[in-house]
XYZ file of C-alpha atoms in Angstrom:
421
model
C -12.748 30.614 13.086
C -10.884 27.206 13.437
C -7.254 26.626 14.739
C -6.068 24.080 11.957
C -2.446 22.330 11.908
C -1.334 21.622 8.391
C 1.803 19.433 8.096
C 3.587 18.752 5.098
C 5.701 15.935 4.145
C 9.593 16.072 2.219
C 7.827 15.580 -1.768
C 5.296 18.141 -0.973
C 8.528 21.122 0.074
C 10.857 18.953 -2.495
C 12.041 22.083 -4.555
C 11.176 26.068 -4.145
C 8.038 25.578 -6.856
C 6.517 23.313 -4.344
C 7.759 25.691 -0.800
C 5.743 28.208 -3.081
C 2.670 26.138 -4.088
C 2.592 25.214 0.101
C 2.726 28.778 1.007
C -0.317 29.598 -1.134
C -2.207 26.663 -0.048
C -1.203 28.276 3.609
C -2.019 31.924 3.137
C -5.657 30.783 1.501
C -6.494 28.851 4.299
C -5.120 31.797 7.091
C -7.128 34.522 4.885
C -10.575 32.145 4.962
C -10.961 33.320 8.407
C -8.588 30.372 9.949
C -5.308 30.280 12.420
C -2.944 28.565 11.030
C 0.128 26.114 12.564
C 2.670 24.683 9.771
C 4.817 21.814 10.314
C 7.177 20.862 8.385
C 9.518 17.934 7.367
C 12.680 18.172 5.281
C 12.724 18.998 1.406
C 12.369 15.813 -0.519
C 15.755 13.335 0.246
C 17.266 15.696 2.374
C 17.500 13.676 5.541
C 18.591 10.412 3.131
C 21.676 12.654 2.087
C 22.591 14.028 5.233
C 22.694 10.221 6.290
C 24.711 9.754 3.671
C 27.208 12.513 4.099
C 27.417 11.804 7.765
C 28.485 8.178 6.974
C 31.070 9.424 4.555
C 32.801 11.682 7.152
C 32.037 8.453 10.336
C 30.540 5.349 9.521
C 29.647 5.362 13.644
C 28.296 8.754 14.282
C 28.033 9.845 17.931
C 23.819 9.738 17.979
C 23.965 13.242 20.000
C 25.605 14.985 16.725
C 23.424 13.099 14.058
C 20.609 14.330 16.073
C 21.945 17.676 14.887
C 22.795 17.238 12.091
C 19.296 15.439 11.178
C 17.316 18.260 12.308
C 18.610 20.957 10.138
C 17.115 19.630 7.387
C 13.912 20.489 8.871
C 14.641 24.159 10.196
C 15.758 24.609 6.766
C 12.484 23.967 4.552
C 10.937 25.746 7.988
C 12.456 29.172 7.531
C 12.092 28.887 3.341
C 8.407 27.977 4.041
C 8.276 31.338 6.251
C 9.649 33.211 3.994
C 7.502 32.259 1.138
C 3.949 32.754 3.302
C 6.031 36.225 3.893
C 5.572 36.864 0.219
C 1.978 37.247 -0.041
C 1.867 39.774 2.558
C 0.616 37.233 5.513
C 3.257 37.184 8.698
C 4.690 34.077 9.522
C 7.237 33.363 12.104
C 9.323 30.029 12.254
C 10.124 27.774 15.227
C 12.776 24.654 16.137
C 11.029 21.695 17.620
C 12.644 23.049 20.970
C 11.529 26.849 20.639
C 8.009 24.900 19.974
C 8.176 23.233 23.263
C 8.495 19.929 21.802
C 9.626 18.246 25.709
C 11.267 14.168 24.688
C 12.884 12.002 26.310
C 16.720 12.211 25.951
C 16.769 8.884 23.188
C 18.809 10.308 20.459
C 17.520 9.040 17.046
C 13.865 7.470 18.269
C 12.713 9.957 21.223
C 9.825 10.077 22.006
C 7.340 13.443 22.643
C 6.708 13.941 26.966
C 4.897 17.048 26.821
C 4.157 19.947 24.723
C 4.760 23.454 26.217
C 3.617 25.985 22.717
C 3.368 29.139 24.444
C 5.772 30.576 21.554
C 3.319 29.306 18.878
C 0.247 30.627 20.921
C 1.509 34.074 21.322
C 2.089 34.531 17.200
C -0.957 32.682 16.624
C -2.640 35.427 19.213
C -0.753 37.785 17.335
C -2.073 37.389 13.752
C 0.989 35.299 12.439
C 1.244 31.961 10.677
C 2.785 29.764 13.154
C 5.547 27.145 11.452
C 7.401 24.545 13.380
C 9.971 22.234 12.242
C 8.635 19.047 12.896
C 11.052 15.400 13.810
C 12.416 17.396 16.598
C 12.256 18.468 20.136
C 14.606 18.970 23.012
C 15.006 17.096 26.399
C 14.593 18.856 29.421
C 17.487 17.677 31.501
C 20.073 17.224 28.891
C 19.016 20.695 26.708
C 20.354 18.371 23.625
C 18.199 18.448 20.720
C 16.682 15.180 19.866
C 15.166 13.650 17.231
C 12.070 11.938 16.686
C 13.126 8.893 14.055
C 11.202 8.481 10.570
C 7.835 9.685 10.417
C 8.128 11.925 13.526
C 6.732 15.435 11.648
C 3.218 13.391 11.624
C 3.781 13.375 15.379
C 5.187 16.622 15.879
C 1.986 17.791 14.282
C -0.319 15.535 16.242
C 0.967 16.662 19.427
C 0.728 20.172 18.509
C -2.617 19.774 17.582
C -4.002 18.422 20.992
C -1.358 20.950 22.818
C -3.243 23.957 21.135
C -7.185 22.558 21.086
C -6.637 22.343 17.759
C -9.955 21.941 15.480
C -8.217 19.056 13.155
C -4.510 18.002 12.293
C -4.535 17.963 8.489
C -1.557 15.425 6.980
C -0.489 17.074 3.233
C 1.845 13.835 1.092
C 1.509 13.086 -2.230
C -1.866 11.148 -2.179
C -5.226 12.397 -1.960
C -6.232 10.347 1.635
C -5.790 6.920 2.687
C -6.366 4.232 0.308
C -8.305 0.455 0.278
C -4.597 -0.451 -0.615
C -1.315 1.242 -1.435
C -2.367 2.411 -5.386
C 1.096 1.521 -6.732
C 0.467 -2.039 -6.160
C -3.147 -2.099 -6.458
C -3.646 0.492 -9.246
C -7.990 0.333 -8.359
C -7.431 1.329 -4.779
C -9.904 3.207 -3.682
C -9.639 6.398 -1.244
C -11.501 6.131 1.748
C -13.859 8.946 2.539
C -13.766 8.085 6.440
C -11.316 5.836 8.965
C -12.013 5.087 12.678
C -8.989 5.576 14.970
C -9.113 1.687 15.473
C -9.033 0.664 11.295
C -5.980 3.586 10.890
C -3.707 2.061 13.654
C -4.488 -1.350 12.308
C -3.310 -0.472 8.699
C -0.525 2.019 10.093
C 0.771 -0.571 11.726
C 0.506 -3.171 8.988
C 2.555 -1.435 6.802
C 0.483 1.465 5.233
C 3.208 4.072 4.757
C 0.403 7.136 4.370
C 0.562 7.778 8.431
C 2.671 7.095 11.171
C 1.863 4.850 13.926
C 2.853 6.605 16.775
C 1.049 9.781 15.221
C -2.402 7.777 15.104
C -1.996 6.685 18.705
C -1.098 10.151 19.666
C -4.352 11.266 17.654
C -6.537 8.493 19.657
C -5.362 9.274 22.482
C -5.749 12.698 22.608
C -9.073 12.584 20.604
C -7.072 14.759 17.999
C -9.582 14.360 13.703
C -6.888 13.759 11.621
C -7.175 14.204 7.658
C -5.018 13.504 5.207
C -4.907 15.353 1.804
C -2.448 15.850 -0.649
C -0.898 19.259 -1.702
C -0.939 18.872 -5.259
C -4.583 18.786 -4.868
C -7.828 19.995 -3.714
C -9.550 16.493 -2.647
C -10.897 16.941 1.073
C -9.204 13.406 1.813
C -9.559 10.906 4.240
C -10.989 12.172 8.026
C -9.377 9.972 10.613
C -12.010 10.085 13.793
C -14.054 8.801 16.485
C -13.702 4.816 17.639
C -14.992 1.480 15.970
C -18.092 1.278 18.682
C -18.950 4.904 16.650
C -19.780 3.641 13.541
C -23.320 2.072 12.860
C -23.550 -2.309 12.145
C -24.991 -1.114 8.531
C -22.588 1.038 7.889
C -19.407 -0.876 9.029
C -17.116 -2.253 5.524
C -13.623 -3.449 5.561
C -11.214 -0.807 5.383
C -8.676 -1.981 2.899
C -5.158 -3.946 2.437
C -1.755 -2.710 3.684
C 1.332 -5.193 2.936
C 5.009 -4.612 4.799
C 8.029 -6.164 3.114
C 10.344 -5.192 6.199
C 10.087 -7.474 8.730
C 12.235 -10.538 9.387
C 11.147 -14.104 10.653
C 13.044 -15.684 13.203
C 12.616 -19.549 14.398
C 13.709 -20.842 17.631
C 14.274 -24.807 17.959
C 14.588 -26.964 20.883
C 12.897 -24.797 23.828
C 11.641 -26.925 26.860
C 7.805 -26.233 26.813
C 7.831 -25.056 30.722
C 6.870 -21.619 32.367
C 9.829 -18.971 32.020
C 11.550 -19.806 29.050
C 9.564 -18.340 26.368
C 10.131 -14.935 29.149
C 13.924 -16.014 28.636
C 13.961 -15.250 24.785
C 11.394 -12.286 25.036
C 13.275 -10.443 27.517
C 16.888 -10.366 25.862
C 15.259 -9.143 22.643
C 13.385 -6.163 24.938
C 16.950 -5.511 26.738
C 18.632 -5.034 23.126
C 15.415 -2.678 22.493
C 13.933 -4.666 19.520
C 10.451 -5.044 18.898
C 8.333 -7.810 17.889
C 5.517 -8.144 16.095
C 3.754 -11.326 15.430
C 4.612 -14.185 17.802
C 3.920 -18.230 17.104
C 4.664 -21.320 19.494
C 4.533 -24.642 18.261
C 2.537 -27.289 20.626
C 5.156 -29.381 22.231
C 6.188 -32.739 21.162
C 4.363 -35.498 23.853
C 7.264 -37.776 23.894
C 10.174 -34.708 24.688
C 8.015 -31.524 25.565
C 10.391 -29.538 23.586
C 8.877 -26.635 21.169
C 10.120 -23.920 18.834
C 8.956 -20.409 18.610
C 8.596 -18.330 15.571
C 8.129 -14.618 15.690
C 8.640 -11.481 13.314
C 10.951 -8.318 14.003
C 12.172 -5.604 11.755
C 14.843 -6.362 9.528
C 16.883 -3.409 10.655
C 17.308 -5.218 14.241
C 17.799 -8.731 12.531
C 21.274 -9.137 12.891
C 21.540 -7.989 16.791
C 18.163 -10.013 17.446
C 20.794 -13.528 16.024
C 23.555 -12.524 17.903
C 21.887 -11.995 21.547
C 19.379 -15.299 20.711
C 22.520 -17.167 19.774
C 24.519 -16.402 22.474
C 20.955 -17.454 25.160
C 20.125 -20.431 22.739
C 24.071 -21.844 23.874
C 23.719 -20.604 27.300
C 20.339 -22.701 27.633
C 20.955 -25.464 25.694
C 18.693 -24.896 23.046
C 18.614 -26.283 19.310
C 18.927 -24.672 16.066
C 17.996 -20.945 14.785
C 16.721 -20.200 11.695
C 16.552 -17.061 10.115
C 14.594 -15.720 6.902
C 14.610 -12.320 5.490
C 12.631 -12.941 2.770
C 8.955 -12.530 3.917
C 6.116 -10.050 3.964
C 2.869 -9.126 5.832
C -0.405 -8.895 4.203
C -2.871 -7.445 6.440
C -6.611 -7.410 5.785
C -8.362 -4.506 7.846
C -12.196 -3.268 8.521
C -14.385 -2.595 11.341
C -16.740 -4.394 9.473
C -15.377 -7.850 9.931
C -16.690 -8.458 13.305
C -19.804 -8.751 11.645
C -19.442 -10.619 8.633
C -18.394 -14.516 8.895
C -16.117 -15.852 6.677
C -14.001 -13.130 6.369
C -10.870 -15.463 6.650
C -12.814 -18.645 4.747
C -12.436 -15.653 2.010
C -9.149 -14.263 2.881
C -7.521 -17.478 2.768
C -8.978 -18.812 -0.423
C -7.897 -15.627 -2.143
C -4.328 -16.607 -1.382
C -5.196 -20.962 -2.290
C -6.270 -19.670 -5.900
C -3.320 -17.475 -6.127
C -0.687 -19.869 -5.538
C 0.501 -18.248 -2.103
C 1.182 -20.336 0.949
C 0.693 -18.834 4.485
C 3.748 -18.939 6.827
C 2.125 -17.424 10.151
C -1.313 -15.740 10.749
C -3.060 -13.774 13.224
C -6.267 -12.155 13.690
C -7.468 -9.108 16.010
C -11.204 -8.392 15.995
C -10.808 -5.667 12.893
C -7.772 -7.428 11.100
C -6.488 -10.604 9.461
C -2.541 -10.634 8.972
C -0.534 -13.735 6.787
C 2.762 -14.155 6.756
C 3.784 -14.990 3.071
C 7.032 -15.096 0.694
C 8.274 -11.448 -0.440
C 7.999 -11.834 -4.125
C 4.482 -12.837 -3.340
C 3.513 -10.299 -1.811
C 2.379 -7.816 -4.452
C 0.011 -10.233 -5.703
C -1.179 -10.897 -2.473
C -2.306 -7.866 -2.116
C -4.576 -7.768 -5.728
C -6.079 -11.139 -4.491
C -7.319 -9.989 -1.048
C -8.139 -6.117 -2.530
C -10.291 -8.132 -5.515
C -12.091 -11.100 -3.118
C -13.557 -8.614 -0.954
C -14.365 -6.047 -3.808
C -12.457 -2.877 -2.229
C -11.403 -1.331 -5.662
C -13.139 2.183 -7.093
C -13.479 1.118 -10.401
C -10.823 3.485 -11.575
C -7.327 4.397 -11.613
C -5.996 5.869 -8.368
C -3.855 9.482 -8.838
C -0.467 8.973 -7.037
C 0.912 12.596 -7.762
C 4.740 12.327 -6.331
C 5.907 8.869 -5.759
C 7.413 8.585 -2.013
C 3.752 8.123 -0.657
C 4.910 11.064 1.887
């Protein structure tokens, strides 16, 4: 008998057909012999329309009440899911994120997961029941607020029930039958991967492959948690996320696939002096405003002024308060000009494989030459190539790379939903 954790994402609960479709899949696993834990997000747009309404009644919510708000979107497809496994005769018995023991920190919106305490879940489990938790949600310790987890965070919620309970795999139900060589609305040849390191599935997570969360992949790694992720409209067995790169044998190592991001912003900074501490200077107001950044370029000085610029990426969400903080140092300091572009994308090139093959960026930059596509910025780990690029560009950016390195399956990819969650 295994202990399996099955979340499912908003299209997969999107109206009662699906709840009931969900509950079947449920019940057949618990009757082939398994224990089973259910997680849960929100039904289809549910959390987009609660934003919505909550904007309507204050267009500056106090974080503590959207928190609550937020989250009943998730206790409610919980206790419908509960209720349908209730129908075919198997018990069930629904939990919050707090009643869970889902322990965060006290960050209202984005918290993040300290500790899970599941002795609720174990005892049903122990009991015979289905076990389902509303994931995106947990509850800080000192405070006794409930918290949220920000997008994504049902991936997590499962992850981190998963390695809380010894569970035998997390298994991630969207709208897609696994993880793809690239996302198949763009690339309509995409082909599903049968296997993913830990290593690959961070890179393209955090490239921009919508499919699985970040911070639920690096919860997964680090608590040596399989992963697979399967769609609910379908019985495909998916893509198993496992094991590290140094697991997977030279001859069998391939690139991965292509993930593209349209939703980062570029940000230039002119007229730095090129000495120690000022590039710490920029960095350090951007981490006090608690933005991140991703990819990072500094110009060589000029010889006859030994002034440089720096260039570096951030989400376009933060874009406006990363200008206003810069501007307000770049005065103080005495720098030159700022230039802002939110019109760019990532294309990201990913595969254990390309630490040994050479000319993996020869090739990944001549796809891009014979497509008419410049390259803004680019950087390289030892499993992934990333370009900077214009946004309209980036679609086709993607076919070029997918098509050089031959990822495609030869046939059309099955997207069953839409949302790619």
């Amino acid at each position: 008998m295994a202990l399996i954790v099955q979340k499912y994402g908003g299209s997969s609960l999107e109206t009662a057909e699906r709840i009931r479709a969900v509950a079947k899949r449920v019940v057949e696993t618990r009757k082939a012999g398994n224990d089973v834990v259910v997680v849960c997000s929100a039904m289809g747009d549910t959390t987009d329309e609660l934003l919505d309404l909550a904007a309507q009644v204050n267009p500056t919510p106090p974080p503590r009440e959207m928190d609550m708000l937020l989250s009943a979107g998730e206790r409610i497809s919980n206790s419908l899911v509960a209720m349908a496994v209730a129908s075919h005769g198997v018990d069930a018995r629904s939990f919050t994120g707090s009643q869970a023991g889902v322990i965060t920190t006290e960050r209202h919106g984005n918290a993040r997961i300290i500790e899970v305490t599941p002795g609720r879940v174990k005892e049903a489990i122990d009991a015979g029941k289905v076990a389902i938790v509303a994931g995106f949600q947990g509850v800080n310790r000192d405070s006794k607020d409930v918290t949220t987890l920000g997008r994504g965070g049902s991936d997590t919620t499962a992850v981190a029930l998963a390695a809380a309970l010894g569970a035998d795999v997390c298994e991630i139900y969207s709208d897609v039958d696994g993880v793809y060589s690239a996302d198949p609305r763009i690339v309509p040849d995409a082909k599903k991967l049968d296997k993913l390191c830990f290593e690959e599935m961070l890179e393209l997570a955090a490239s921009g492959s919508k499919i699985l969360v970040l911070r639920s992949v690096e919860y997964a790694r680090a608590f040596n948690v399989p992963m697979r992720v399967r769609s609910s409209y379908s019985n495909d067995p998916g893509t198993l996320v496992t094991g590290a790169m140094e697991d997977i044998p030279m001859e069998e190592a391939v690139l991965a696939g292509v993930a593209t991001d349209d939703s980062e912003a570029k940000i230039t900074v002119s007229g730095i002096p090129d000495v120690p501490g000022e590039a710490a200077k920029l960095f350090r107001v951007l981490a006090d405003a608690e933005i991140n950044i991703d990819m990072v370029l500094q110009n060589p000085s000029s010889l006859h002024d030994n002034i440089t610029d720096i260039t570096f990426t951030l989400p376009k969400a933060d874009g406006p308060r990363g200008l206003e903080a810069l501007r307000e140092l770049a005065q103080t300091e005495g720098w030159g000009d700022i230039a802002y572009n939110d019109k760019i994308a990532k294309v990201t090139l990913v595969g254990a494989g390309m630490k040994s093959h050479p000319g993996v960026t020869a090739d990944f930059t001549q796809a891009l030459r014979d497509n008419g596509i410049n390259i803004g910025m680019m950087n390289t780990s030892e499993i992934r190539i990333t370009a900077v690029i214009e946004q309209e560009k980036m679609e086709d950016a993607a076919r070029a790379i997918h098509e050089k390195f031959n990822l495609g399956g030869g046939e059309a990819a099955v997207v069953y939903a839409g949302t790619g969650r």
